[in-house]
């Protein structure tokens, strides 16, 4: 699984010139081979990321900023709810008519001089991209940030084939230079602060000015200078797409920096990798998503640049256009009557910005390039990893079900319902297998918990745990208690139980059973049986 | 079985299981399609200017032909070299050439090589349609707007936007663009910007760092 960067915060560098500037920026994320399945469960991932206080500070600041901006821009729109309704209906239509829309789309791209390829999975998609690049006799390409290529781990694949793919989106470039993984689908370097970015540039960019400060303006300026030469000389570019239009064969990219336009316009050859769900039926439908996407994603009225192109335009832009239509699990998502809603996602990231779980654990905890609430429903469906031995089966449980994600979703994906549905599917898969330690423990505890005297005796025993707790928490315990404590801290038992407290504070002799509180307690106990 | 056949077969099979008789309904387009104010009307233009300035674009309002030419000259400022699309009105080309600026023409037939484009300070183009609600300007690559590369590589873009082509809403602009949907289209909302470092907006990364807009007539 591991290829690079088994380096941890605070670890001394291998050589002095490797770490002259900050030393603090180094990643502790391994670049995985399967980008949807990094190999750890959510609890394991969260345990690691929660310890990174710098990351949590960066993330807290960034998600608060973007949430507030988004709300401001959404409040400006009197018809926001109507737009969401329309978007949901369009995406339902796409899922319902996917085969015919794909064929219509392909026919229109081809009619305008584009070349369409189909890829069943990530490996096939990567191979097609590499073959096109090799046919041009080059080993250096530029790339627009794209979730589809993240999903196929294209850069790693190309590197193995001797081809360097330069990420040109500022955040994606920061992630690439640091041998890191993205932690957000819109702002992949959201877990980094400015001084970390400065350190990464000075250590890894090669041509960063020695007196580079940590001002975002200066850092962006250094990236501009670094990338301009690459843009002007690149002959092949790779992109994803935000939306394909079946009726016209038009493909689009919504971006901010202009790196997208550079890649889409200047090279001779453009290769676009598109998930088959990224369609809309009609040109007119663009008016819905062009309003929902920027306000949801970055809290802007409109992103600075949007490009739309159809096949090839003689004399303007790339004269060879390859479009790869990729399945990679999407048709598996489509088989689930409830879960298939996840295919409506337009990758705006607003669900992760509002999610309290994401805000604390960060994107790396999810063990997939799709983090946050949408990742929790998309990843296990794309991989069909709902069995106990698959690390991604924990993702539908990585939620407090507060529902905020569904409220902000511009295409009205009912994420909480899908989370519960997938939890049920996961449990169904498990039922066919052996019971786990939780089931065994709960069954063993039942006689004690159903008998008042036995329970009282047991709770006396619990007080012994105060001996091993520090700071009010009990950390890792040996097996089998580790099944619980490896993912959660166990609070130390209180000094006295409710019954004991009652006895002490009510010396007049009113027993809990006769008071309102006691009555409520016994009712609850009854219901628990 | 080739990949296309396989994927389409999987999709059909999936839908047969998940659709469960749910019909595809007409898209409810109850959202605001047409604004209350007419395209190019005073409130729409005022809104456009406000949004553009919010993106830190420079705006000149030009009620007369002479004012358009002065506006182009003013917004080009100290640029020494200018690229123009071959189909730009002759008077605009002349305005671009004021103060001794060198002006080069570009077209699909005779494109300026990218590396030479990189040496040019500014570009002047027309535009197809504007959207006041979001301060967006759309170009569709016709001869008065030129190849996509010329509005991208120089550091300053001066664009002439016809007043009556400023639409209040996105749907009204999409209606205009939808008349020729397969043209290469670029929507511009302010200059190049990034928010990738700590969500701080930084103007100017790869595209033109300066956007000037002449609102004509």
Coordinates of N, CA, C and O in Angstrom, one line a residue, chain A residues 172-244:
Chain A
X172 N -4.0 21.9 -5.4 CA -3.7 20.6 -5.8 C -2.2 20.5 -6.0 O -1.5 19.5 -5.7
X173 N -1.6 21.6 -6.4 CA -0.1 21.6 -6.5 C 0.6 21.6 -5.2 O 1.6 20.9 -5.0
X174 N 0.0 22.2 -4.2 CA 0.5 22.2 -2.8 C 0.5 20.7 -2.3 O 1.5 20.2 -1.8
X175 N -0.6 20.0 -2.6 CA -0.8 18.6 -2.2 C 0.2 17.8 -2.9 O 0.9 16.9 -2.3
X176 N 0.4 18.0 -4.2 CA 1.3 17.2 -5.0 C 2.8 17.4 -4.6 O 3.5 16.4 -4.4
X177 N 3.1 18.6 -4.4 CA 4.5 18.9 -4.0 C 4.9 18.3 -2.6 O 6.0 17.9 -2.4
X178 N 3.9 18.2 -1.8 CA 4.1 17.7 -0.4 C 3.9 16.2 -0.3 O 4.0 15.6 0.8
X179 N 3.7 15.5 -1.4 CA 3.5 14.0 -1.4 C 2.3 13.8 -0.4 O 2.3 12.8 0.3
X180 N 1.3 14.6 -0.5 CA 0.2 14.6 0.5 C -1.0 14.0 -0.3 O -0.9 13.7 -1.5
X181 N -2.1 13.9 0.4 CA -3.4 13.5 -0.2 C -4.3 14.7 0.0 O -4.3 15.4 1.0
X182 N -5.3 14.9 -1.0 CA -6.3 16.0 -0.8 C -7.2 15.7 0.4 O -7.4 14.5 0.7
X183 N -7.7 16.7 1.1 CA -8.5 16.4 2.2 C -9.9 17.1 2.1 O -10.7 17.1 3.0
X184 N -10.2 17.6 0.9 CA -11.5 18.3 0.6 C -11.6 18.2 -0.9 O -10.6 18.2 -1.6
X185 N -12.9 18.2 -1.4 CA -13.0 18.0 -2.9 C -12.9 19.4 -3.6 O -12.7 19.4 -4.8
X186 N -13.1 20.5 -2.9 CA -13.0 21.8 -3.6 C -11.7 22.5 -3.3 O -11.1 23.1 -4.2
X187 N -11.4 22.5 -2.0 CA -10.1 23.1 -1.6 C -9.2 22.0 -0.9 O -9.2 21.8 0.3
X188 N -8.5 21.3 -1.8 CA -7.8 20.1 -1.3 C -6.8 20.3 -0.3 O -6.4 19.4 0.5
X189 N -6.2 21.5 -0.2 CA -5.2 21.8 0.8 C -5.8 22.6 2.0 O -5.1 23.3 2.7
X190 N -7.0 22.4 2.3 CA -7.7 23.1 3.3 C -7.1 22.8 4.7 O -7.2 23.6 5.6
X191 N -6.4 21.7 4.8 CA -5.8 21.4 6.1 C -4.4 22.0 6.3 O -3.8 21.8 7.3
X192 N -4.0 22.8 5.3 CA -2.7 23.5 5.4 C -2.9 25.0 5.7 O -3.8 25.6 5.1
X193 N -2.0 25.6 6.5 CA -2.0 27.0 6.7 C -0.9 27.7 5.8 O -0.1 27.0 5.2
X194 N -0.8 29.0 5.9 CA 0.1 29.7 5.0 C 1.6 29.4 5.2 O 2.4 29.3 4.3
X195 N 1.9 29.2 6.5 CA 3.3 29.0 6.7 C 3.8 27.6 6.3 O 4.9 27.4 5.9
X196 N 2.8 26.7 6.4 CA 3.1 25.3 5.8 C 3.3 25.4 4.3 O 4.2 24.7 3.8
X197 N 2.4 26.2 3.7 CA 2.5 26.3 2.2 C 3.9 26.9 1.8 O 4.5 26.4 0.9
X198 N 4.3 27.9 2.6 CA 5.6 28.5 2.3 C 6.7 27.5 2.4 O 7.6 27.4 1.5
X199 N 6.6 26.7 3.5 CA 7.7 25.7 3.6 C 7.7 24.7 2.5 O 8.8 24.3 2.0
X200 N 6.5 24.3 2.1 CA 6.4 23.3 1.0 C 7.0 23.9 -0.3 O 7.8 23.3 -1.0
X201 N 6.7 25.2 -0.6 CA 7.2 25.8 -1.8 C 8.7 25.9 -1.7 O 9.4 25.6 -2.7
X202 N 9.2 26.4 -0.6 CA 10.7 26.6 -0.5 C 11.4 25.3 -0.6 O 12.5 25.2 -1.2
X203 N 10.9 24.2 0.0 CA 11.6 23.0 0.0 C 11.4 22.2 -1.3 O 12.3 21.4 -1.7
X204 N 10.3 22.4 -2.0 CA 10.0 21.4 -3.1 C 9.7 22.1 -4.5 O 9.7 21.4 -5.5
X205 N 9.5 23.4 -4.5 CA 9.1 23.9 -5.8 C 10.2 24.2 -6.8 O 10.1 24.3 -8.0
X206 N 11.4 24.2 -6.2 CA 12.6 24.4 -7.1 C 12.9 25.8 -7.4 O 14.0 26.3 -7.0
X207 N 12.0 26.6 -7.9 CA 12.3 28.0 -8.3 C 11.6 29.0 -7.4 O 11.3 30.1 -7.9
X208 N 11.3 28.6 -6.2 CA 10.7 29.6 -5.3 C 11.7 30.6 -4.9 O 12.8 30.3 -4.6
X209 N 11.3 31.9 -4.8 CA 12.3 32.9 -4.4 C 12.7 32.7 -2.9 O 11.8 32.3 -2.1
X210 N 13.9 32.9 -2.6 CA 14.5 32.6 -1.3 C 13.8 33.4 -0.2 O 13.7 33.0 0.9
X211 N 13.4 34.7 -0.6 CA 12.8 35.6 0.4 C 11.3 35.5 0.4 O 10.6 36.4 0.9
X212 N 10.7 34.4 0.0 CA 9.3 34.2 -0.1 C 8.7 34.4 1.3 O 9.1 33.8 2.3
X213 N 7.6 35.2 1.4 CA 7.0 35.4 2.7 C 5.8 34.4 2.8 O 5.6 33.7 1.8
X214 N 5.0 34.5 3.8 CA 3.9 33.6 3.9 C 2.6 34.3 3.6 O 1.5 33.8 3.9
X215 N 2.7 35.4 2.9 CA 1.5 36.1 2.5 C 0.8 35.3 1.3 O 1.5 35.0 0.4
X216 N -0.5 35.1 1.4 CA -1.2 34.4 0.3 C -0.9 35.0 -1.1 O -0.7 34.3 -2.0
X217 N -0.8 36.3 -1.2 CA -0.6 37.0 -2.4 C 0.8 36.6 -3.0 O 0.9 36.3 -4.2
X218 N 1.8 36.5 -2.1 CA 3.1 36.2 -2.6 C 3.2 34.7 -3.0 O 3.9 34.3 -3.9
X219 N 2.6 33.9 -2.2 CA 2.6 32.5 -2.5 C 1.9 32.2 -3.8 O 2.4 31.4 -4.6
X220 N 0.8 32.9 -4.1 CA 0.1 32.7 -5.3 C 0.9 33.2 -6.5 O 1.0 32.6 -7.6
X221 N 1.6 34.3 -6.2 CA 2.5 34.8 -7.2 C 3.7 33.9 -7.6 O 4.0 33.7 -8.8
X222 N 4.2 33.2 -6.6 CA 5.3 32.2 -6.8 C 4.7 31.1 -7.7 O 5.4 30.6 -8.6
X223 N 3.5 30.6 -7.4 CA 2.9 29.5 -8.1 C 2.7 30.0 -9.6 O 2.9 29.2 -10.5
X224 N 2.2 31.2 -9.8 CA 2.0 31.7 -11.1 C 3.3 31.7 -11.9 O 3.3 31.1 -13.1
X225 N 4.4 32.2 -11.4 CA 5.6 32.2 -12.1 C 6.1 30.7 -12.4 O 6.6 30.4 -13.5
X226 N 5.9 29.9 -11.4 CA 6.4 28.5 -11.5 C 5.6 27.8 -12.7 O 6.2 27.0 -13.4
X227 N 4.3 28.0 -12.8 CA 3.5 27.3 -13.7 C 3.4 27.8 -15.1 O 3.1 27.1 -16.0
X228 N 3.7 29.1 -15.2 CA 3.5 29.8 -16.5 C 4.2 29.1 -17.6 O 3.7 28.8 -18.7
X229 N 5.5 28.8 -17.4 CA 6.3 28.1 -18.4 C 5.7 26.8 -18.8 O 5.7 26.4 -20.0
X230 N 5.2 26.1 -17.8 CA 4.6 24.8 -18.1 C 3.4 24.9 -19.0 O 3.2 24.2 -20.0
X231 N 2.6 25.9 -18.7 CA 1.4 26.1 -19.6 C 1.8 26.4 -21.0 O 1.2 25.9 -21.9
X232 N 2.8 27.3 -21.1 CA 3.1 27.8 -22.5 C 3.7 26.7 -23.3 O 3.7 26.8 -24.5
X233 N 4.3 25.7 -22.7 CA 5.0 24.7 -23.5 C 4.3 23.4 -23.5 O 4.7 22.5 -24.3
X234 N 3.2 23.2 -22.8 CA 2.5 21.9 -22.7 C 1.8 21.6 -24.0 O 1.2 22.5 -24.6
X235 N 1.9 20.3 -24.5 CA 1.2 20.0 -25.7 C 0.0 19.1 -25.4 O -0.8 18.9 -26.3
X236 N 0.0 18.5 -24.2 CA -1.2 17.7 -23.8 C -1.7 18.1 -22.4 O -0.9 18.4 -21.5
X237 N -3.0 18.2 -22.3 CA -3.6 18.6 -21.0 C -4.6 17.5 -20.6 O -5.2 16.9 -21.5
X238 N -4.8 17.3 -19.3 CA -5.8 16.4 -18.8 C -6.7 17.2 -17.9 O -6.3 18.0 -17.1
X239 N -8.0 16.9 -18.0 CA -9.0 17.5 -17.2 C -10.1 16.6 -16.8 O -10.2 15.5 -17.3
X240 N -10.9 17.0 -15.8 CA -12.2 16.3 -15.6 C -13.3 17.2 -16.2 O -13.0 18.0 -17.1
X241 N -14.5 17.1 -15.7 CA -15.5 18.1 -16.1 C -16.5 18.2 -15.0 O -16.8 17.3 -14.2
X242 N -17.1 19.4 -15.0 CA -18.2 19.6 -14.0 C -19.6 19.2 -14.6 O -20.5 18.8 -13.8
X243 N -19.7 19.2 -15.9 CA -21.0 18.9 -16.5 C -20.9 18.7 -18.0 O -20.2 19.4 -18.6
X244 N -21.5 17.6 -18.4 CA -21.6 17.4 -19.9 C -23.1 17.5 -20.3 O -24.0 17.2 -19.5

